[in-house]
CSV table of C-alpha atoms and ligand atoms in Angstrom, one decimal:
chain,number,residue,atom,x,y,z
A,125,MET,CA,-79.8,112.5,-52.0
A,126,GLY,CA,-76.7,113.3,-49.9
A,127,GLU,CA,-74.3,116.1,-52.0
A,128,LYS,CA,-72.9,115.4,-54.4
A,129,VAL,CA,-69.1,114.6,-54.7
A,130,GLY,CA,-66.9,117.0,-56.6
A,131,ILE,CA,-64.6,115.7,-58.9
A,132,ALA,CA,-60.9,116.7,-60.6
A,133,VAL,CA,-60.5,114.8,-63.8
A,134,MET,CA,-56.8,114.9,-64.6
A,135,GLY,CA,-55.2,115.5,-68.3
A,136,ALA,CA,-58.6,116.8,-69.6
A,137,SER,CA,-58.0,117.0,-73.3
A,138,GLY,CA,-57.1,113.0,-73.8
A,139,ARG,CA,-59.5,110.7,-75.3
A,140,MET,CA,-60.3,109.2,-72.1
A,141,GLY,CA,-59.9,112.8,-70.2
A,142,ARG,CA,-63.1,113.9,-72.5
A,143,MET,CA,-65.0,111.0,-72.4
A,144,LEU,CA,-64.2,111.4,-68.1
A,145,ILE,CA,-66.0,115.0,-68.3
A,146,ASP,CA,-68.9,114.4,-70.4
A,147,THR,CA,-69.2,111.3,-67.5
A,148,VAL,CA,-68.7,113.1,-64.2
A,149,THR,CA,-71.2,116.0,-65.6
A,150,GLU,CA,-74.0,113.8,-66.9
A,151,SER,CA,-74.1,112.1,-63.2
A,152,ASP,CA,-76.9,112.5,-60.7
A,153,ARG,CA,-74.2,111.9,-57.8
A,154,ALA,CA,-70.7,113.9,-58.6
A,155,ARG,CA,-69.9,117.2,-59.9
A,156,LEU,CA,-67.2,118.1,-62.3
A,157,VAL,CA,-65.0,120.3,-59.6
A,158,ALA,CA,-61.1,121.2,-61.1
A,159,VAL,CA,-59.5,119.4,-64.4
A,160,THR,CA,-56.2,119.7,-65.1
A,161,GLU,CA,-53.8,119.6,-68.7
A,162,ARG,CA,-50.1,119.4,-68.7
A,163,PRO,CA,-48.0,123.0,-68.3
A,164,GLY,CA,-47.5,124.4,-71.6
A,165,HIS,CA,-51.0,122.9,-72.8
A,166,ASP,CA,-53.0,125.3,-74.8
A,167,TRP,CA,-56.2,125.0,-72.7
A,168,ILE,CA,-54.3,126.2,-70.0
A,169,GLY,CA,-56.3,128.9,-68.5
A,170,LYS,CA,-59.1,128.9,-70.7
A,171,ASP,CA,-62.3,127.4,-69.4
A,172,LEU,CA,-63.0,124.1,-70.5
A,173,GLY,CA,-66.4,124.4,-72.0
A,174,GLU,CA,-64.9,127.0,-74.1
A,175,ALA,CA,-61.7,124.5,-74.9
A,176,LEU,CA,-64.3,121.6,-76.0
A,177,GLY,CA,-66.3,123.8,-78.5
A,178,ARG,CA,-69.2,124.3,-76.4
A,179,GLY,CA,-70.5,126.7,-74.6
A,180,ARG,CA,-69.0,127.7,-70.7
A,181,MET,CA,-68.4,125.3,-68.1
A,182,GLY,CA,-67.2,127.8,-65.6
A,183,VAL,CA,-64.5,125.2,-64.6
A,184,PRO,CA,-61.0,126.5,-66.0
A,185,VAL,CA,-58.5,123.9,-66.7
A,186,MET,CA,-55.5,124.2,-64.2
A,187,SER,CA,-51.7,123.2,-64.7
A,188,ASP,CA,-51.2,123.2,-61.4
A,189,PRO,CA,-52.6,119.5,-59.9
A,190,LEU,CA,-52.7,120.6,-56.4
A,191,ASP,CA,-54.8,123.4,-57.5
A,192,ALA,CA,-57.4,121.1,-58.4
A,193,ILE,CA,-56.5,118.4,-56.3
A,194,VAL,CA,-57.7,120.9,-53.0
A,195,LYS,CA,-60.9,121.6,-54.4
A,196,ALA,CA,-61.9,117.8,-54.6
A,197,GLN,CA,-62.8,114.4,-52.8
A,198,ALA,CA,-61.9,112.0,-55.6
A,199,VAL,CA,-59.3,113.0,-58.4
A,200,ILE,CA,-59.4,110.9,-61.8
A,201,ASP,CA,-56.5,110.1,-63.1
A,202,PHE,CA,-55.8,108.6,-67.0
A,203,THR,CA,-52.9,110.5,-68.0
A,204,SER,CA,-48.7,109.5,-67.8
A,205,PRO,CA,-47.2,107.2,-65.4
A,206,GLU,CA,-44.6,110.3,-64.3
A,207,ALA,CA,-47.8,112.4,-63.9
A,208,THR,CA,-49.7,109.8,-61.8
A,209,VAL,CA,-47.3,109.0,-59.2
A,210,ALA,CA,-46.4,112.6,-59.1
A,211,HIS,CA,-50.5,113.3,-58.4
A,212,ALA,CA,-49.7,110.4,-55.9
A,213,GLU,CA,-47.7,112.1,-54.2
A,214,LEU,CA,-50.3,115.0,-53.5
A,215,THR,CA,-53.2,112.8,-53.3
A,216,ALA,CA,-52.2,111.5,-49.9
A,217,GLN,CA,-51.0,115.1,-48.8
A,218,ALA,CA,-54.8,116.3,-49.6
A,219,ARG,CA,-56.4,112.4,-48.1
A,220,CYS,CA,-58.7,111.9,-50.8
A,221,VAL,CA,-59.7,109.2,-53.3
A,222,HIS,CA,-57.4,108.7,-56.5
A,223,VAL,CA,-58.6,106.5,-58.3
A,224,ILE,CA,-55.6,105.5,-61.7
A,225,GLY,CA,-57.0,104.3,-65.1
A,226,THR,CA,-53.3,104.7,-66.2
A,227,THR,CA,-51.2,101.9,-67.5
A,228,GLY,CA,-47.7,101.3,-68.2
A,229,LEU,CA,-46.2,101.7,-64.8
A,230,SER,CA,-43.0,100.6,-63.6
A,231,GLU,CA,-42.7,98.5,-60.9
A,232,ALA,CA,-40.9,101.6,-59.0
A,233,ASP,CA,-44.0,103.5,-60.1
A,234,ILE,CA,-46.0,101.2,-58.2
A,235,ALA,CA,-43.4,101.1,-55.5
A,236,ARG,CA,-44.2,104.6,-54.8
A,237,LEU,CA,-48.0,104.4,-55.0
A,238,ASP,CA,-48.3,102.2,-52.7
A,239,ALA,CA,-46.1,104.4,-50.5
A,240,ALA,CA,-49.0,107.4,-51.3
A,241,ALA,CA,-51.9,104.8,-50.1
A,242,ARG,CA,-51.0,105.1,-46.8
A,243,HIS,CA,-52.5,108.0,-46.9
A,244,ALA,CA,-54.3,108.2,-50.2
A,245,THR,CA,-57.1,106.1,-50.5
A,246,ILE,CA,-56.1,104.4,-54.5
A,247,VAL,CA,-58.3,102.8,-56.5
A,248,ARG,CA,-55.9,101.3,-59.6
A,249,ALA,CA,-57.1,99.1,-62.6
A,250,GLY,CA,-55.2,98.4,-65.9
A,251,ASN,CA,-59.2,98.0,-67.1
A,252,MET,CA,-61.6,99.5,-65.5
A,253,SER,CA,-64.9,97.8,-66.9
A,254,LEU,CA,-66.7,95.3,-65.6
A,255,GLY,CA,-66.9,92.6,-68.3
A,256,VAL,CA,-62.5,92.7,-68.2
A,257,ASN,CA,-63.0,92.7,-64.2
A,258,LEU,CA,-65.5,89.2,-65.1
A,259,LEU,CA,-63.4,88.0,-67.7
A,260,THR,CA,-59.9,88.2,-65.2
A,261,ARG,CA,-61.5,86.3,-62.7
A,262,LEU,CA,-62.7,84.0,-65.4
A,263,ALA,CA,-58.9,83.4,-66.6
A,264,ARG,CA,-57.5,82.8,-62.9
A,265,GLN,CA,-60.1,80.5,-63.1
A,266,VAL,CA,-59.5,78.8,-66.5
A,267,ALA,CA,-56.1,78.6,-65.3
A,268,ALA,CA,-56.8,76.9,-62.2
A,269,ALA,CA,-58.9,73.9,-63.6
A,270,LEU,CA,-56.1,73.1,-66.7
A,271,ASP,CA,-52.5,71.8,-66.4
A,272,ALA,CA,-49.3,73.1,-68.0
A,273,GLU,CA,-50.9,70.5,-71.8
A,274,PHE,CA,-52.7,73.5,-72.2
A,275,ASP,CA,-50.6,76.8,-73.1
A,276,ILE,CA,-52.4,80.2,-72.4
A,277,GLU,CA,-51.5,83.2,-74.9
A,278,ILE,CA,-52.6,86.9,-74.6
A,279,VAL,CA,-53.5,88.3,-77.5
A,280,GLU,CA,-54.8,92.6,-77.2
A,281,LYS,CA,-55.6,94.5,-80.1
A,282,HIS,CA,-55.6,98.4,-79.4
A,283,HIS,CA,-55.7,101.7,-81.6
A,284,ARG,CA,-53.3,103.4,-82.8
A,285,HIS,CA,-52.3,106.1,-80.8
A,286,LYS,CA,-51.6,103.9,-78.1
A,287,VAL,CA,-48.3,104.1,-76.3
A,288,ASP,CA,-47.7,100.6,-74.4
A,289,ALA,CA,-47.1,97.2,-74.6
A,290,PRO,CA,-48.6,94.6,-73.7
A,291,SER,CA,-51.7,96.8,-72.9
A,292,GLY,CA,-52.9,97.0,-68.7
A,293,THR,CA,-55.6,94.9,-69.6
A,294,ALA,CA,-53.5,92.1,-70.8
A,295,LEU,CA,-50.5,92.5,-67.8
A,296,MET,CA,-53.9,92.0,-65.4
A,297,LEU,CA,-54.8,88.7,-67.0
A,298,GLY,CA,-51.7,87.4,-67.3
A,299,GLU,CA,-51.7,88.2,-63.6
A,300,ALA,CA,-54.5,86.6,-63.0
A,301,ALA,CA,-53.4,83.1,-65.3
A,302,ALA,CA,-50.3,83.1,-63.4
A,303,GLU,CA,-52.3,83.2,-60.5
A,304,GLY,CA,-54.2,80.3,-61.4
A,305,ARG,CA,-51.4,78.3,-61.8
A,306,GLY,CA,-49.4,79.9,-59.1
A,307,VAL,CA,-46.3,80.9,-60.1
A,308,PRO,CA,-44.9,84.4,-60.8
A,309,LEU,CA,-46.1,86.2,-64.0
A,310,ALA,CA,-42.5,87.5,-64.2
A,311,ASP,CA,-41.3,84.0,-64.2
A,312,VAL,CA,-43.6,82.3,-67.2
A,313,ALA,CA,-44.3,85.9,-69.5
A,314,ASP,CA,-43.1,86.1,-72.5
A,315,ARG,CA,-43.7,89.4,-74.5
A,316,GLY,CA,-41.9,89.7,-77.7
A,317,ARG,CA,-41.1,86.8,-80.0
A,318,ASP,CA,-38.9,87.5,-83.1
A,319,GLY,CA,-36.6,85.2,-85.4
A,320,ILE,CA,-35.7,82.0,-84.2
A,321,THR,CA,-37.3,81.8,-81.0
A,322,GLY,CA,-37.5,78.1,-80.6
A,323,ALA,CA,-40.0,76.1,-79.9
A,324,ARG,CA,-42.2,77.4,-77.0
A,325,LYS,CA,-41.7,77.1,-73.4
A,326,GLU,CA,-43.7,74.7,-71.1
A,327,GLY,CA,-45.9,77.2,-68.9
A,328,ALA,CA,-45.1,80.0,-70.9
A,329,ILE,CA,-47.7,83.0,-70.7
A,330,GLY,CA,-47.7,84.8,-74.0
A,331,PHE,CA,-48.0,88.3,-75.0
A,332,SER,CA,-48.9,89.7,-78.8
A,333,ALA,CA,-49.8,93.3,-78.9
A,334,VAL,CA,-52.1,94.1,-82.4
A,335,ARG,CA,-51.8,97.9,-82.9
A,336,GLY,CA,-54.4,100.1,-85.8
A,337,GLY,CA,-57.0,102.2,-86.3
A,338,ASP,CA,-59.5,103.2,-84.1
A,339,ILE,CA,-59.6,99.9,-82.0
A,340,VAL,CA,-60.7,101.0,-78.3
A,341,GLY,CA,-59.5,97.7,-77.1
A,342,GLU,CA,-59.7,93.6,-77.4
A,343,HIS,CA,-58.7,91.3,-75.2
A,344,ASP,CA,-58.4,87.3,-75.7
A,345,VAL,CA,-57.5,84.6,-73.4
A,346,ILE,CA,-56.4,81.6,-75.6
A,347,PHE,CA,-56.2,77.8,-73.4
A,348,ALA,CA,-54.7,76.1,-76.3
A,349,GLY,CA,-54.5,72.2,-75.6
A,350,PRO,CA,-54.4,69.3,-78.0
A,351,GLY,CA,-56.9,68.9,-79.7
A,352,GLU,CA,-59.2,72.3,-78.1
A,353,ARG,CA,-58.6,75.6,-77.4
A,354,ILE,CA,-60.8,77.2,-74.9
A,355,VAL,CA,-60.9,81.1,-75.7
A,356,LEU,CA,-62.1,83.6,-73.3
A,357,SER,CA,-62.5,87.1,-75.2
A,358,HIS,CA,-63.7,90.7,-74.6
A,359,ILE,CA,-64.4,93.8,-77.1
A,360,ALA,CA,-65.1,97.2,-75.9
A,361,THR,CA,-66.8,99.4,-78.3
A,362,ASP,CA,-67.1,102.4,-76.1
A,363,ARG,CA,-64.2,104.3,-73.7
A,364,ALA,CA,-67.8,104.8,-71.3
A,365,ILE,CA,-67.6,101.7,-69.9
A,366,PHE,CA,-63.5,102.4,-68.5
A,367,ALA,CA,-65.1,106.2,-67.5
A,368,ARG,CA,-68.5,104.8,-65.9
A,369,GLY,CA,-65.9,102.3,-63.6
A,370,ALA,CA,-63.3,104.9,-62.8
A,371,LEU,CA,-66.9,107.5,-62.2
A,372,ARG,CA,-67.5,103.7,-59.3
A,373,ALA,CA,-64.8,104.0,-58.0
A,374,ALA,CA,-64.5,107.2,-57.3
A,375,LEU,CA,-67.8,107.6,-55.2
A,376,TRP,CA,-67.0,103.8,-53.6
A,377,GLY,CA,-63.8,105.2,-52.2
A,378,GLN,CA,-65.7,108.0,-50.0
A,379,GLY,CA,-65.3,107.0,-46.7
A,380,LYS,CA,-63.0,104.4,-46.9
A,381,ALA,CA,-59.7,103.6,-45.0
A,382,PRO,CA,-56.2,105.2,-46.7
A,383,GLY,CA,-54.8,102.1,-48.8
A,384,HIS,CA,-54.4,100.1,-52.8
A,385,TYR,CA,-57.6,99.3,-53.9
A,386,SER,CA,-58.6,97.3,-57.0
A,387,MET,CA,-61.7,97.1,-59.3
A,388,ALA,CA,-62.6,94.1,-57.8
A,389,SER,CA,-63.2,95.6,-54.6
A,390,VAL,CA,-65.1,98.1,-56.1
A,391,LEU,CA,-67.4,95.9,-57.9
A,392,GLY,CA,-67.6,93.2,-55.0
A,393,LEU,CA,-65.4,90.2,-57.1
A,394,GLY,CA,-63.3,89.8,-54.0
B,639,NAD,P1,-54.5,110.0,-74.1
B,639,NAD,O1,-52.7,110.7,-74.8
B,639,NAD,O2,-55.4,110.6,-75.4
B,639,NAD,O3,-54.5,111.5,-72.5
B,639,NAD,C1,-53.6,111.5,-72.1
B,639,NAD,C2,-53.6,113.1,-71.6
B,639,NAD,O4,-53.2,113.2,-70.1
B,639,NAD,C3,-53.2,113.9,-72.1
B,639,NAD,O5,-54.5,115.1,-73.1
B,639,NAD,C4,-52.0,114.5,-71.8
B,639,NAD,O6,-51.8,115.9,-72.4
B,639,NAD,C5,-52.2,114.7,-70.3
B,639,NAD,N1,-51.6,114.6,-69.4
B,639,NAD,C6,-50.2,114.3,-69.3
B,639,NAD,N2,-49.5,114.8,-68.7
B,639,NAD,C7,-50.0,115.4,-67.7
B,639,NAD,C8,-50.1,115.9,-66.5
B,639,NAD,N3,-49.1,116.1,-66.4
B,639,NAD,N4,-50.4,116.9,-66.1
B,639,NAD,C9,-52.1,116.4,-66.7
B,639,NAD,N5,-52.3,116.1,-68.0
B,639,NAD,C10,-51.6,115.1,-68.0
B,639,NAD,O7,-54.2,108.8,-74.0
B,639,NAD,P2,-55.7,108.0,-73.3
B,639,NAD,O8,-56.3,106.5,-74.0
B,639,NAD,O9,-56.9,109.2,-72.3
B,639,NAD,O10,-55.3,107.0,-71.3
B,639,NAD,C11,-54.7,107.4,-71.3
B,639,NAD,C12,-53.6,106.3,-69.9
B,639,NAD,O11,-55.0,105.9,-69.4
B,639,NAD,C13,-52.8,105.6,-70.6
B,639,NAD,O12,-52.4,104.6,-69.9
B,639,NAD,C14,-54.1,104.3,-71.2
B,639,NAD,O13,-53.0,103.0,-71.6
B,639,NAD,C15,-55.4,104.2,-70.2
B,639,NAD,N6,-56.4,104.1,-70.1
B,639,NAD,C16,-56.9,102.9,-69.3
B,639,NAD,C17,-57.8,102.2,-69.6
B,639,NAD,C18,-58.8,102.1,-67.4
B,639,NAD,O14,-60.0,100.9,-67.8
B,639,NAD,N7,-57.5,101.6,-66.8
B,639,NAD,C19,-58.8,102.9,-70.4
B,639,NAD,C20,-58.4,103.6,-71.2
B,639,NAD,C21,-57.3,103.9,-71.7
């Protein structure tokens, strides 16, 4: 077996950050070389293991992302859009692999990631799980097979702490369905219904968001036609699926040319 790939995890104390720390430390192909938190966070300067309430791990929690990036061959980033865009400028300088799970990125943010991807190997997905990436393909195929008599609706459910809506995964599924229909999602997306909205627009792709409790993530793509309905569903019950996908992307990216890749490339889904 070759040498283990050095991984930096940004946003160590977050829900995904903690999951990523466990996934990387348990892997026999990767090792955790650095972690960060946002400036001012009370973990900064502490040993990661002690901050987590476990034994010493010998990995300090850093606030300067560059200090972490220069130690790593791959950076895994599930933080905030602002932090992720700033990190990408640094991973471009360091010419390393940058796996981005952060959602809620604007068009302008994505343009900045595209610019960084001239030098960094970026793998970005609104959902890093195998199941959702397969579902995305299926949604594209079903949308291509059905005409506009079938109304497409995407319903997503997440825990009460989620800050963006629709979820990155719902948007991925919407993009895939729009692609299957051969239309840009921006032209057909219907993202907020309230009050007297009028009848549904033909060809629209509707989004609804449920927020509550500790729901990890559930997505339905509904194709509602006259007299029948097709529902494609994915239910995540454990955040480990996202962390395992992210680590797989970090390992896959080693030695790949700079560029902005999707999880479909990592999973060989074309
Ligand atoms: P969270 O709020 O629990 O964690 C985010 C962490 O990032 C926090 O600890 C925060 O302090 C830290 N952070 C913020 N700014 C930072 C900075 N400048 N430097 C270092 N750390 C910083 O959120 P979460 O539930 O872990 O989700 C994080 C992101 O990942 C969200 O955008 C979420 O939608 C996304 N997500 C994506 C997938 C996927 O498969 N792509 C799966 C789950 C969550």
